[in-house]
């Protein structure tokens, strides 16, 4: 994923990026690869060091302004530096400080508000990241069922724990070859061998799920998925798919785990569970739940969460439920509770305006493309040809979309003042700061970018 695909040539310094280049070179002497997440510094990223941010805009070290369509990979649902969040944190600093290390008062109302948004959650615990929530979900499912296997869906990412981290962007041929031997590829070097207990099935494929459950009868602890696939681009569940997954999993004696780290509080206040009317046994939340401070949630059915109450499943964390994160989350959750209807209507309207505008821009330029969005998460794919359908699975994206041309477009967009992630498996995220005027400015800047792209087919 980090390497540039064939056909991507990184341009030399174009526009003003000398300071970003200099800072990245300096950073690389002390921070591995120059930033603390590989996804920020892929080999095909143009140099970009950000100094300042406000609303929908970031300013880089060279003084360029860019409209940000990445929004911290999803959490910044109210934009960068929203007063709602910064004021709450400032108040908390003068009140409880940054860390207590005790049972506290602020967590209680946040938990109650999250339960009100997600009726399937009887009890929950706070974590600091989605990865920790995922790790705990797997432990709960295994301890509750006394089984070990996890049925996961191709292209889904559930954090980088050894339990779930497989090479989720592996070539389909490699996935198939390993599946013949009952294996999946490890997500990273240094794992304790390949994850042994993962069975992979394609998203939106009920037959494959049925076959996987039958082949592993009596051994599946959980069927776990992103209910809207957000790590293969944005792929909506087919009508009835999520309900079928839940029924089939429960019939097989397995728990249904929804990873709503992206979808929770983004595609509706109650995430995919509200939007599609399906309930999970366990739910993972993070990202938009707190508007940009570190917070994760693992919650679910009382009988499953009781394992934590009884101490059968351990969960801790010095920073779990820290007052800094929880005070921000409280402000954000109160805002969702009070004004959710208008917030989600505005997000939906901006996302539709952007999707329609992108489609007409690309159609006008004669570029085959597919734009898909579910609420305030969106994908722009450059297609290999005009016949490409809207993808229903990770495999569809790999088969029909041209990553190289998307990267070339991203480079031109960045030089024209719009940042979206150059990996076509990463969604664009719309925030309340992306007003209709900002969306129109994005489209205007992109129309300039389109003219600069080398549109010869890539790969
Ligand atoms: C669907 C999903 N689950 C889990 C995670 C892991 O969250 P974190 O990076 O906070 O550990 C991510 C992160 O992007 C995610 O997209």
GROMACS .gro file of C-alpha atoms and ligand atoms in nm:
model
  475
    1UNK     CA    1   0.000   0.000   0.000
    2UNK     CA    2   0.287   0.237   0.077
    3UNK     CA    3   0.467   0.192  -0.253
    4UNK     CA    4   0.362   0.389  -0.558
    5UNK     CA    5   0.182   0.172  -0.814
    6UNK     CA    6   0.333   0.152  -1.163
    7UNK     CA    7   0.277   0.465  -1.370
    8UNK     CA    8   0.295   0.713  -1.082
    9UNK     CA    9   0.582   0.952  -1.119
   10UNK     CA   10   0.637   1.185  -0.830
   11UNK     CA   11   0.680   1.532  -0.975
   12UNK     CA   12   0.974   1.743  -0.868
   13UNK     CA   13   0.907   2.054  -0.663
   14UNK     CA   14   0.605   2.220  -0.821
   15UNK     CA   15   0.447   2.520  -0.658
   16UNK     CA   16   0.555   2.603  -0.309
   17UNK     CA   17   0.661   2.293  -0.117
   18UNK     CA   18   1.027   2.363  -0.030
   19UNK     CA   19   0.952   2.407   0.340
   20UNK     CA   20   0.742   2.090   0.358
   21UNK     CA   21   1.026   1.898   0.194
   22UNK     CA   22   1.282   2.045   0.432
   23UNK     CA   23   1.071   1.967   0.739
   24UNK     CA   24   1.000   1.611   0.625
   25UNK     CA   25   1.371   1.552   0.573
   26UNK     CA   26   1.440   1.685   0.922
   27UNK     CA   27   1.155   1.481   1.073
   28UNK     CA   28   1.282   1.164   0.911
   29UNK     CA   29   1.600   1.185   1.116
   30UNK     CA   30   1.404   1.139   1.438
   31UNK     CA   31   1.056   1.004   1.350
   32UNK     CA   32   1.039   0.682   1.150
   33UNK     CA   33   0.951   0.787   0.794
   34UNK     CA   34   0.880   1.140   0.917
   35UNK     CA   35   0.530   1.098   1.067
   36UNK     CA   36   0.362   0.881   1.327
   37UNK     CA   37   0.132   0.692   1.092
   38UNK     CA   38   0.239   0.530   0.767
   39UNK     CA   39  -0.084   0.641   0.599
   40UNK     CA   40   0.032   1.005   0.628
   41UNK     CA   41   0.355   0.955   0.437
   42UNK     CA   42   0.295   0.696   0.168
   43UNK     CA   43   0.559   0.682  -0.103
   44UNK     CA   44   0.317   0.850  -0.342
   45UNK     CA   45   0.221   1.134  -0.110
   46UNK     CA   46   0.340   1.476  -0.227
   47UNK     CA   47   0.538   1.646   0.050
   48UNK     CA   48   0.294   1.815   0.287
   49UNK     CA   49   0.357   1.937   0.640
   50UNK     CA   50   0.060   2.113   0.796
   51UNK     CA   51   0.105   2.402   1.037
   52UNK     CA   52  -0.241   2.538   1.103
   53UNK     CA   53  -0.604   2.441   1.056
   54UNK     CA   54  -0.947   2.599   1.085
   55UNK     CA   55  -1.286   2.470   0.972
   56UNK     CA   56  -1.247   2.297   0.636
   57UNK     CA   57  -0.904   2.443   0.562
   58UNK     CA   58  -0.544   2.358   0.650
   59UNK     CA   59  -0.235   2.572   0.585
   60UNK     CA   60   0.095   2.406   0.507
   61UNK     CA   61   0.445   2.507   0.604
   62UNK     CA   62   0.487   2.689   0.270
   63UNK     CA   63   0.179   2.904   0.330
   64UNK     CA   64  -0.051   2.721   0.085
   65UNK     CA   65  -0.412   2.677   0.188
   66UNK     CA   66  -0.583   2.348   0.113
   67UNK     CA   67  -0.944   2.247   0.157
   68UNK     CA   68  -0.919   1.928   0.357
   69UNK     CA   69  -1.138   1.636   0.250
   70UNK     CA   70  -0.960   1.392   0.483
   71UNK     CA   71  -1.065   1.550   0.813
   72UNK     CA   72  -0.822   1.356   1.030
   73UNK     CA   73  -0.947   1.030   0.870
   74UNK     CA   74  -1.302   1.097   0.989
   75UNK     CA   75  -1.314   1.228   1.347
   76UNK     CA   76  -1.337   1.598   1.258
   77UNK     CA   77  -1.711   1.596   1.189
   78UNK     CA   78  -1.738   1.960   1.301
   79UNK     CA   79  -1.425   2.060   1.108
   80UNK     CA   80  -1.083   2.153   1.238
   81UNK     CA   81  -1.058   2.330   1.574
   82UNK     CA   82  -1.435   2.357   1.637
   83UNK     CA   83  -1.515   2.593   1.926
   84UNK     CA   84  -1.750   2.329   2.063
   85UNK     CA   85  -1.453   2.101   2.129
   86UNK     CA   86  -1.178   2.352   2.209
   87UNK     CA   87  -1.397   2.540   2.458
   88UNK     CA   88  -1.492   2.216   2.634
   89UNK     CA   89  -1.126   2.117   2.663
   90UNK     CA   90  -1.026   2.462   2.789
   91UNK     CA   91  -1.296   2.444   3.058
   92UNK     CA   92  -1.181   2.096   3.157
   93UNK     CA   93  -0.819   2.206   3.190
   94UNK     CA   94  -0.928   2.456   3.451
   95UNK     CA   95  -1.150   2.204   3.620
   96UNK     CA   96  -1.044   1.839   3.626
   97UNK     CA   97  -0.715   1.876   3.435
   98UNK     CA   98  -0.602   1.612   3.188
   99UNK     CA   99  -0.614   1.289   3.386
  100UNK     CA  100  -0.781   1.169   3.703
  101UNK     CA  101  -0.729   0.796   3.737
  102UNK     CA  102  -1.055   0.755   3.931
  103UNK     CA  103  -1.415   0.682   3.857
  104UNK     CA  104  -1.542   1.024   3.753
  105UNK     CA  105  -1.852   1.226   3.681
  106UNK     CA  106  -1.798   1.334   3.322
  107UNK     CA  107  -1.794   0.979   3.180
  108UNK     CA  108  -2.143   0.902   3.303
  109UNK     CA  109  -2.339   1.144   3.086
  110UNK     CA  110  -2.128   1.061   2.779
  111UNK     CA  111  -2.206   0.692   2.828
  112UNK     CA  112  -2.575   0.770   2.870
  113UNK     CA  113  -2.583   0.979   2.553
  114UNK     CA  114  -2.404   0.707   2.354
  115UNK     CA  115  -2.651   0.448   2.483
  116UNK     CA  116  -2.937   0.674   2.376
  117UNK     CA  117  -2.791   0.686   2.023
  118UNK     CA  118  -2.721   0.311   2.009
  119UNK     CA  119  -3.007   0.117   2.172
  120UNK     CA  120  -2.819  -0.213   2.118
  121UNK     CA  121  -2.562  -0.098   2.377
  122UNK     CA  122  -2.659  -0.186   2.735
  123UNK     CA  123  -2.312  -0.137   2.882
  124UNK     CA  124  -1.994   0.012   2.746
  125UNK     CA  125  -1.634   0.093   2.827
  126UNK     CA  126  -1.424   0.381   2.696
  127UNK     CA  127  -1.087   0.321   2.531
  128UNK     CA  128  -0.849   0.566   2.367
  129UNK     CA  129  -0.849   0.418   2.013
  130UNK     CA  130  -1.054   0.207   1.778
  131UNK     CA  131  -0.782  -0.057   1.785
  132UNK     CA  132  -0.827  -0.112   2.158
  133UNK     CA  133  -1.204  -0.134   2.116
  134UNK     CA  134  -1.150  -0.396   1.845
  135UNK     CA  135  -0.913  -0.600   2.057
  136UNK     CA  136  -1.162  -0.603   2.344
  137UNK     CA  137  -1.452  -0.692   2.113
  138UNK     CA  138  -1.264  -1.000   1.995
  139UNK     CA  139  -1.182  -1.108   2.350
  140UNK     CA  140  -1.542  -1.061   2.462
  141UNK     CA  141  -1.674  -1.264   2.167
  142UNK     CA  142  -1.428  -1.545   2.224
  143UNK     CA  143  -1.486  -1.558   2.599
  144UNK     CA  144  -1.864  -1.543   2.558
  145UNK     CA  145  -1.892  -1.818   2.296
  146UNK     CA  146  -1.595  -2.032   2.398
  147UNK     CA  147  -1.502  -2.034   2.029
  148UNK     CA  148  -1.201  -1.894   1.846
  149UNK     CA  149  -1.279  -1.817   1.481
  150UNK     CA  150  -1.370  -1.477   1.340
  151UNK     CA  151  -1.549  -1.431   1.011
  152UNK     CA  152  -1.431  -1.100   0.864
  153UNK     CA  153  -1.499  -0.932   0.531
  154UNK     CA  154  -1.242  -0.859   0.260
  155UNK     CA  155  -1.127  -0.495   0.260
  156UNK     CA  156  -1.245  -0.425   0.616
  157UNK     CA  157  -0.993  -0.289   0.867
  158UNK     CA  158  -1.045  -0.327   1.239
  159UNK     CA  159  -0.726  -0.175   1.375
  160UNK     CA  160  -0.381  -0.326   1.393
  161UNK     CA  161  -0.416  -0.583   1.671
  162UNK     CA  162  -0.287  -0.935   1.608
  163UNK     CA  163  -0.641  -1.074   1.640
  164UNK     CA  164  -0.787  -0.903   1.335
  165UNK     CA  165  -0.503  -0.750   1.133
  166UNK     CA  166  -0.478  -0.933   0.805
  167UNK     CA  167  -0.342  -0.786   0.480
  168UNK     CA  168  -0.677  -0.628   0.400
  169UNK     CA  169  -0.561  -0.486   0.069
  170UNK     CA  170  -0.401  -0.808  -0.058
  171UNK     CA  171  -0.445  -0.901  -0.423
  172UNK     CA  172  -0.760  -1.114  -0.461
  173UNK     CA  173  -0.555  -1.393  -0.623
  174UNK     CA  174  -0.334  -1.405  -0.311
  175UNK     CA  175  -0.640  -1.408  -0.084
  176UNK     CA  176  -0.778  -1.704  -0.279
  177UNK     CA  177  -0.449  -1.894  -0.282
  178UNK     CA  178  -0.410  -1.862   0.095
  179UNK     CA  179  -0.778  -1.943   0.158
  180UNK     CA  180  -0.724  -2.282  -0.010
  181UNK     CA  181  -0.485  -2.358   0.276
  182UNK     CA  182  -0.717  -2.205   0.537
  183UNK     CA  183  -0.487  -1.905   0.586
  184UNK     CA  184  -0.490  -1.526   0.557
  185UNK     CA  185  -0.188  -1.300   0.512
  186UNK     CA  186  -0.062  -1.119   0.825
  187UNK     CA  187  -0.126  -0.744   0.818
  188UNK     CA  188   0.232  -0.660   0.915
  189UNK     CA  189   0.569  -0.810   0.979
  190UNK     CA  190   0.633  -0.906   1.338
  191UNK     CA  191   0.297  -1.065   1.408
  192UNK     CA  192   0.306  -1.396   1.586
  193UNK     CA  193   0.270  -1.586   1.259
  194UNK     CA  194  -0.031  -1.529   1.035
  195UNK     CA  195  -0.361  -1.478   1.218
  196UNK     CA  196  -0.485  -1.835   1.245
  197UNK     CA  197  -0.849  -1.788   1.321
  198UNK     CA  198  -0.971  -1.549   1.052
  199UNK     CA  199  -1.203  -1.663   0.776
  200UNK     CA  200  -1.249  -1.401   0.502
  201UNK     CA  201  -1.557  -1.354   0.287
  202UNK     CA  202  -1.639  -1.086   0.027
  203UNK     CA  203  -1.861  -0.797   0.140
  204UNK     CA  204  -2.224  -0.816   0.021
  205UNK     CA  205  -2.191  -1.191  -0.044
  206UNK     CA  206  -2.446  -1.376   0.165
  207UNK     CA  207  -2.374  -1.709  -0.003
  208UNK     CA  208  -2.006  -1.689   0.083
  209UNK     CA  209  -2.096  -1.603   0.442
  210UNK     CA  210  -2.331  -1.903   0.459
  211UNK     CA  211  -2.058  -2.129   0.323
  212UNK     CA  212  -1.801  -1.992   0.570
  213UNK     CA  213  -2.035  -2.044   0.865
  214UNK     CA  214  -2.119  -2.397   0.750
  215UNK     CA  215  -1.754  -2.490   0.697
  216UNK     CA  216  -1.668  -2.363   1.047
  217UNK     CA  217  -1.981  -2.484   1.226
  218UNK     CA  218  -1.951  -2.460   1.603
  219UNK     CA  219  -1.624  -2.265   1.588
  220UNK     CA  220  -1.720  -1.908   1.494
  221UNK     CA  221  -1.711  -1.661   1.784
  222UNK     CA  222  -1.806  -1.354   1.585
  223UNK     CA  223  -1.900  -1.221   1.248
  224UNK     CA  224  -1.741  -0.879   1.245
  225UNK     CA  225  -1.770  -0.609   0.982
  226UNK     CA  226  -1.775  -0.243   0.894
  227UNK     CA  227  -2.147  -0.214   0.815
  228UNK     CA  228  -2.065   0.039   0.544
  229UNK     CA  229  -1.728  -0.071   0.411
  230UNK     CA  230  -1.506   0.233   0.455
  231UNK     CA  231  -1.162   0.086   0.405
  232UNK     CA  232  -1.207  -0.015   0.042
  233UNK     CA  233  -1.351   0.320  -0.054
  234UNK     CA  234  -1.713   0.366   0.047
  235UNK     CA  235  -1.920   0.056  -0.027
  236UNK     CA  236  -2.282   0.051   0.085
  237UNK     CA  237  -2.440  -0.270   0.208
  238UNK     CA  238  -2.695  -0.418  -0.034
  239UNK     CA  239  -3.055  -0.383   0.087
  240UNK     CA  240  -3.112  -0.655   0.347
  241UNK     CA  241  -2.744  -0.753   0.366
  242UNK     CA  242  -2.683  -0.639   0.725
  243UNK     CA  243  -3.004  -0.798   0.854
  244UNK     CA  244  -2.910  -1.125   0.681
  245UNK     CA  245  -2.559  -1.113   0.830
  246UNK     CA  246  -2.705  -1.065   1.178
  247UNK     CA  247  -2.957  -1.348   1.141
  248UNK     CA  248  -2.707  -1.591   0.993
  249UNK     CA  249  -2.444  -1.515   1.255
  250UNK     CA  250  -2.688  -1.561   1.543
  251UNK     CA  251  -2.827  -1.881   1.391
  252UNK     CA  252  -2.470  -2.008   1.388
  253UNK     CA  253  -2.427  -1.919   1.757
  254UNK     CA  254  -2.184  -1.637   1.680
  255UNK     CA  255  -2.196  -1.274   1.794
  256UNK     CA  256  -2.256  -0.993   1.547
  257UNK     CA  257  -1.992  -0.723   1.588
  258UNK     CA  258  -2.037  -0.394   1.403
  259UNK     CA  259  -1.721  -0.190   1.370
  260UNK     CA  260  -1.882   0.154   1.360
  261UNK     CA  261  -1.553   0.335   1.417
  262UNK     CA  262  -1.615   0.527   1.092
  263UNK     CA  263  -1.994   0.508   1.057
  264UNK     CA  264  -2.093   0.584   1.417
  265UNK     CA  265  -2.218   0.943   1.452
  266UNK     CA  266  -2.121   1.000   1.087
  267UNK     CA  267  -2.386   0.844   0.863
  268UNK     CA  268  -2.650   0.900   1.134
  269UNK     CA  269  -2.632   0.970   1.505
  270UNK     CA  270  -2.692   0.599   1.563
  271UNK     CA  271  -2.458   0.498   1.281
  272UNK     CA  272  -2.538   0.211   1.047
  273UNK     CA  273  -2.761   0.055   1.310
  274UNK     CA  274  -2.996   0.352   1.292
  275UNK     CA  275  -2.961   0.406   0.918
  276UNK     CA  276  -3.029   0.043   0.824
  277UNK     CA  277  -3.245  -0.063   1.121
  278UNK     CA  278  -3.022  -0.352   1.233
  279UNK     CA  279  -2.885  -0.414   1.583
  280UNK     CA  280  -2.542  -0.556   1.667
  281UNK     CA  281  -2.446  -0.762   1.973
  282UNK     CA  282  -2.123  -0.567   2.015
  283UNK     CA  283  -2.041  -0.226   1.871
  284UNK     CA  284  -1.712  -0.044   1.833
  285UNK     CA  285  -1.712   0.335   1.808
  286UNK     CA  286  -1.446   0.606   1.783
  287UNK     CA  287  -1.369   0.885   1.534
  288UNK     CA  288  -1.676   1.114   1.506
  289UNK     CA  289  -1.791   1.015   1.857
  290UNK     CA  290  -1.565   1.280   2.008
  291UNK     CA  291  -1.498   1.525   1.724
  292UNK     CA  292  -1.120   1.482   1.711
  293UNK     CA  293  -0.987   1.377   2.050
  294UNK     CA  294  -0.867   1.023   2.128
  295UNK     CA  295  -1.169   0.814   2.226
  296UNK     CA  296  -1.291   0.465   2.151
  297UNK     CA  297  -1.593   0.273   2.277
  298UNK     CA  298  -1.667  -0.096   2.309
  299UNK     CA  299  -2.023  -0.167   2.409
  300UNK     CA  300  -2.306  -0.411   2.366
  301UNK     CA  301  -2.544  -0.664   2.514
  302UNK     CA  302  -2.554  -0.678   2.893
  303UNK     CA  303  -2.495  -1.055   2.904
  304UNK     CA  304  -2.178  -1.020   2.693
  305UNK     CA  305  -2.047  -0.710   2.872
  306UNK     CA  306  -2.108  -0.890   3.203
  307UNK     CA  307  -1.786  -1.079   3.132
  308UNK     CA  308  -1.608  -0.751   3.192
  309UNK     CA  309  -1.814  -0.672   3.501
  310UNK     CA  310  -1.722  -1.015   3.640
  311UNK     CA  311  -1.356  -0.978   3.552
  312UNK     CA  312  -1.354  -1.268   3.306
  313UNK     CA  313  -1.241  -1.034   3.029
  314UNK     CA  314  -0.987  -0.777   3.138
  315UNK     CA  315  -0.996  -0.426   3.006
  316UNK     CA  316  -0.796  -0.134   3.143
  317UNK     CA  317  -0.594   0.158   3.015
  318UNK     CA  318  -0.437   0.451   3.199
  319UNK     CA  319  -0.589   0.692   2.951
  320UNK     CA  320  -0.921   0.509   2.902
  321UNK     CA  321  -1.198   0.759   2.971
  322UNK     CA  322  -0.960   1.046   3.050
  323UNK     CA  323  -1.135   1.376   3.130
  324UNK     CA  324  -0.979   1.563   2.838
  325UNK     CA  325  -1.129   1.326   2.581
  326UNK     CA  326  -1.452   1.280   2.771
  327UNK     CA  327  -1.515   1.652   2.816
  328UNK     CA  328  -1.483   1.701   2.441
  329UNK     CA  329  -1.700   1.395   2.381
  330UNK     CA  330  -1.963   1.534   2.618
  331UNK     CA  331  -1.988   1.859   2.421
  332UNK     CA  332  -2.005   1.669   2.093
  333UNK     CA  333  -2.259   1.416   2.218
  334UNK     CA  334  -2.483   1.688   2.363
  335UNK     CA  335  -2.470   1.864   2.027
  336UNK     CA  336  -2.571   1.544   1.842
  337UNK     CA  337  -2.854   1.488   2.090
  338UNK     CA  338  -2.984   1.845   2.066
  339UNK     CA  339  -2.932   1.919   1.696
  340UNK     CA  340  -2.875   1.582   1.527
  341UNK     CA  341  -3.160   1.622   1.277
  342UNK     CA  342  -3.025   1.945   1.132
  343UNK     CA  343  -2.658   1.834   1.154
  344UNK     CA  344  -2.719   1.515   0.954
  345UNK     CA  345  -2.946   1.693   0.705
  346UNK     CA  346  -2.668   1.947   0.638
  347UNK     CA  347  -2.399   1.679   0.609
  348UNK     CA  348  -2.615   1.478   0.371
  349UNK     CA  349  -2.686   1.786   0.157
  350UNK     CA  350  -2.316   1.879   0.133
  351UNK     CA  351  -2.216   1.523   0.051
  352UNK     CA  352  -2.481   1.499  -0.224
  353UNK     CA  353  -2.379   1.836  -0.366
  354UNK     CA  354  -2.016   1.722  -0.374
  355UNK     CA  355  -2.101   1.381  -0.525
  356UNK     CA  356  -2.322   1.535  -0.796
  357UNK     CA  357  -2.062   1.801  -0.871
  358UNK     CA  358  -1.780   1.548  -0.898
  359UNK     CA  359  -1.985   1.327  -1.129
  360UNK     CA  360  -2.069   1.612  -1.362
  361UNK     CA  361  -1.710   1.747  -1.361
  362UNK     CA  362  -1.565   1.410  -1.456
  363UNK     CA  363  -1.840   1.333  -1.707
  364UNK     CA  364  -1.777   1.672  -1.867
  365UNK     CA  365  -1.405   1.594  -1.891
  366UNK     CA  366  -1.477   1.250  -2.042
  367UNK     CA  367  -1.306   1.065  -1.753
  368UNK     CA  368  -1.468   0.736  -1.647
  369UNK     CA  369  -1.532   0.763  -1.275
  370UNK     CA  370  -1.758   0.633  -1.001
  371UNK     CA  371  -1.860   0.848  -0.707
  372UNK     CA  372  -2.036   0.681  -0.418
  373UNK     CA  373  -2.141   0.821  -0.085
  374UNK     CA  374  -2.328   0.713   0.224
  375UNK     CA  375  -2.408   1.018   0.434
  376UNK     CA  376  -2.092   1.216   0.501
  377UNK     CA  377  -1.845   0.959   0.370
  378UNK     CA  378  -1.765   0.957   0.000
  379UNK     CA  379  -1.547   0.785  -0.258
  380UNK     CA  380  -1.419   0.908  -0.588
  381UNK     CA  381  -1.276   0.630  -0.799
  382UNK     CA  382  -1.130   0.670  -1.145
  383UNK     CA  383  -1.258   0.371  -1.340
  384UNK     CA  384  -1.070   0.163  -1.594
  385UNK     CA  385  -1.355   0.220  -1.842
  386UNK     CA  386  -1.707   0.356  -1.875
  387UNK     CA  387  -1.863   0.018  -1.800
  388UNK     CA  388  -1.742   0.005  -1.438
  389UNK     CA  389  -2.039  -0.051  -1.205
  390UNK     CA  390  -2.069   0.091  -0.853
  391UNK     CA  391  -1.848  -0.145  -0.649
  392UNK     CA  392  -2.023  -0.388  -0.412
  393UNK     CA  393  -1.703  -0.537  -0.270
  394UNK     CA  394  -1.331  -0.481  -0.226
  395UNK     CA  395  -1.273  -0.713  -0.521
  396UNK     CA  396  -1.488  -0.494  -0.745
  397UNK     CA  397  -1.271  -0.192  -0.661
  398UNK     CA  398  -0.950  -0.378  -0.741
  399UNK     CA  399  -1.095  -0.517  -1.066
  400UNK     CA  400  -1.256  -0.203  -1.207
  401UNK     CA  401  -1.075   0.102  -1.068
  402UNK     CA  402  -0.751   0.270  -1.180
  403UNK     CA  403  -0.547   0.362  -0.872
  404UNK     CA  404  -0.266   0.521  -1.072
  405UNK     CA  405  -0.486   0.780  -1.240
  406UNK     CA  406  -0.655   0.859  -0.908
  407UNK     CA  407  -0.311   0.930  -0.758
  408UNK     CA  408  -0.223   1.156  -1.050
  409UNK     CA  409  -0.551   1.341  -0.998
  410UNK     CA  410  -0.478   1.371  -0.625
  411UNK     CA  411  -0.139   1.529  -0.699
  412UNK     CA  412  -0.299   1.785  -0.930
  413UNK     CA  413  -0.575   1.850  -0.675
  414UNK     CA  414  -0.322   1.911  -0.400
  415UNK     CA  415  -0.134   2.158  -0.616
  416UNK     CA  416  -0.466   2.333  -0.681
  417UNK     CA  417  -0.558   2.356  -0.312
  418UNK     CA  418  -0.770   2.048  -0.239
  419UNK     CA  419  -0.644   1.762  -0.027
  420UNK     CA  420  -0.802   1.420  -0.038
  421UNK     CA  421  -0.613   1.104   0.049
  422UNK     CA  422  -0.418   0.964  -0.247
  423UNK     CA  423  -0.512   0.605  -0.165
  424UNK     CA  424  -0.838   0.521  -0.339
  425UNK     CA  425  -0.942   0.295  -0.052
  426UNK     CA  426  -0.959   0.597   0.184
  427UNK     CA  427  -1.292   0.783   0.196
  428UNK     CA  428  -1.338   1.156   0.168
  429UNK     CA  429  -1.494   1.292   0.484
  430UNK     CA  430  -1.743   1.578   0.486
  431UNK     CA  431  -1.779   1.794   0.798
  432UNK     CA  432  -2.026   2.063   0.898
  433UNK     CA  433  -1.752   2.311   0.799
  434UNK     CA  434  -1.793   2.193   0.438
  435UNK     CA  435  -2.070   2.440   0.362
  436UNK     CA  436  -2.222   2.460   0.011
  437UNK     CA  437  -1.979   2.747  -0.062
  438UNK     CA  438  -1.678   2.535   0.039
  439UNK     CA  439  -1.807   2.241  -0.166
  440UNK     CA  440  -1.835   2.470  -0.469
  441UNK     CA  441  -1.482   2.593  -0.412
  442UNK     CA  442  -1.361   2.232  -0.400
  443UNK     CA  443  -1.531   2.167  -0.735
  444UNK     CA  444  -1.388   2.485  -0.883
  445UNK     CA  445  -1.033   2.399  -0.775
  446UNK     CA  446  -1.075   2.043  -0.903
  447UNK     CA  447  -1.194   2.160  -1.241
  448UNK     CA  448  -0.856   2.334  -1.275
  449UNK     CA  449  -0.677   2.022  -1.155
  450UNK     CA  450  -0.850   1.796  -1.407
  451UNK     CA  451  -0.685   1.980  -1.694
  452UNK     CA  452  -0.336   1.909  -1.557
  453UNK     CA  453  -0.365   1.532  -1.522
  454UNK     CA  454  -0.199   1.277  -1.746
  455UNK     CA  455  -0.507   1.061  -1.810
  456UNK     CA  456  -0.334   0.775  -1.988
  457UNK     CA  457  -0.447   0.449  -1.825
  458UNK     CA  458  -0.241   0.342  -1.527
  459UNK     CA  459  -0.309   0.036  -1.320
  460LIG     C1  460  -1.323   0.079   1.065
  460LIG     C2  461  -1.205   0.102   1.154
  460LIG     N1  462  -1.192   0.029   1.264
  460LIG     C3  463  -1.089   0.047   1.350
  460LIG     C4  464  -0.993   0.141   1.326
  460LIG     C5  465  -0.879   0.160   1.420
  460LIG     O1  466  -0.891   0.281   1.488
  460LIG     P1  467  -0.760   0.351   1.556
  460LIG     O2  468  -0.674   0.397   1.442
  460LIG     O3  469  -0.817   0.461   1.637
  460LIG     O4  470  -0.694   0.248   1.638
  460LIG     C6  471  -1.003   0.221   1.210
  460LIG     C7  472  -0.903   0.325   1.182
  460LIG     O5  473  -0.898   0.388   1.081
  460LIG     C8  474  -1.112   0.201   1.122
  460LIG     O6  475  -1.124   0.271   1.009
   0.00000   0.00000   0.00000
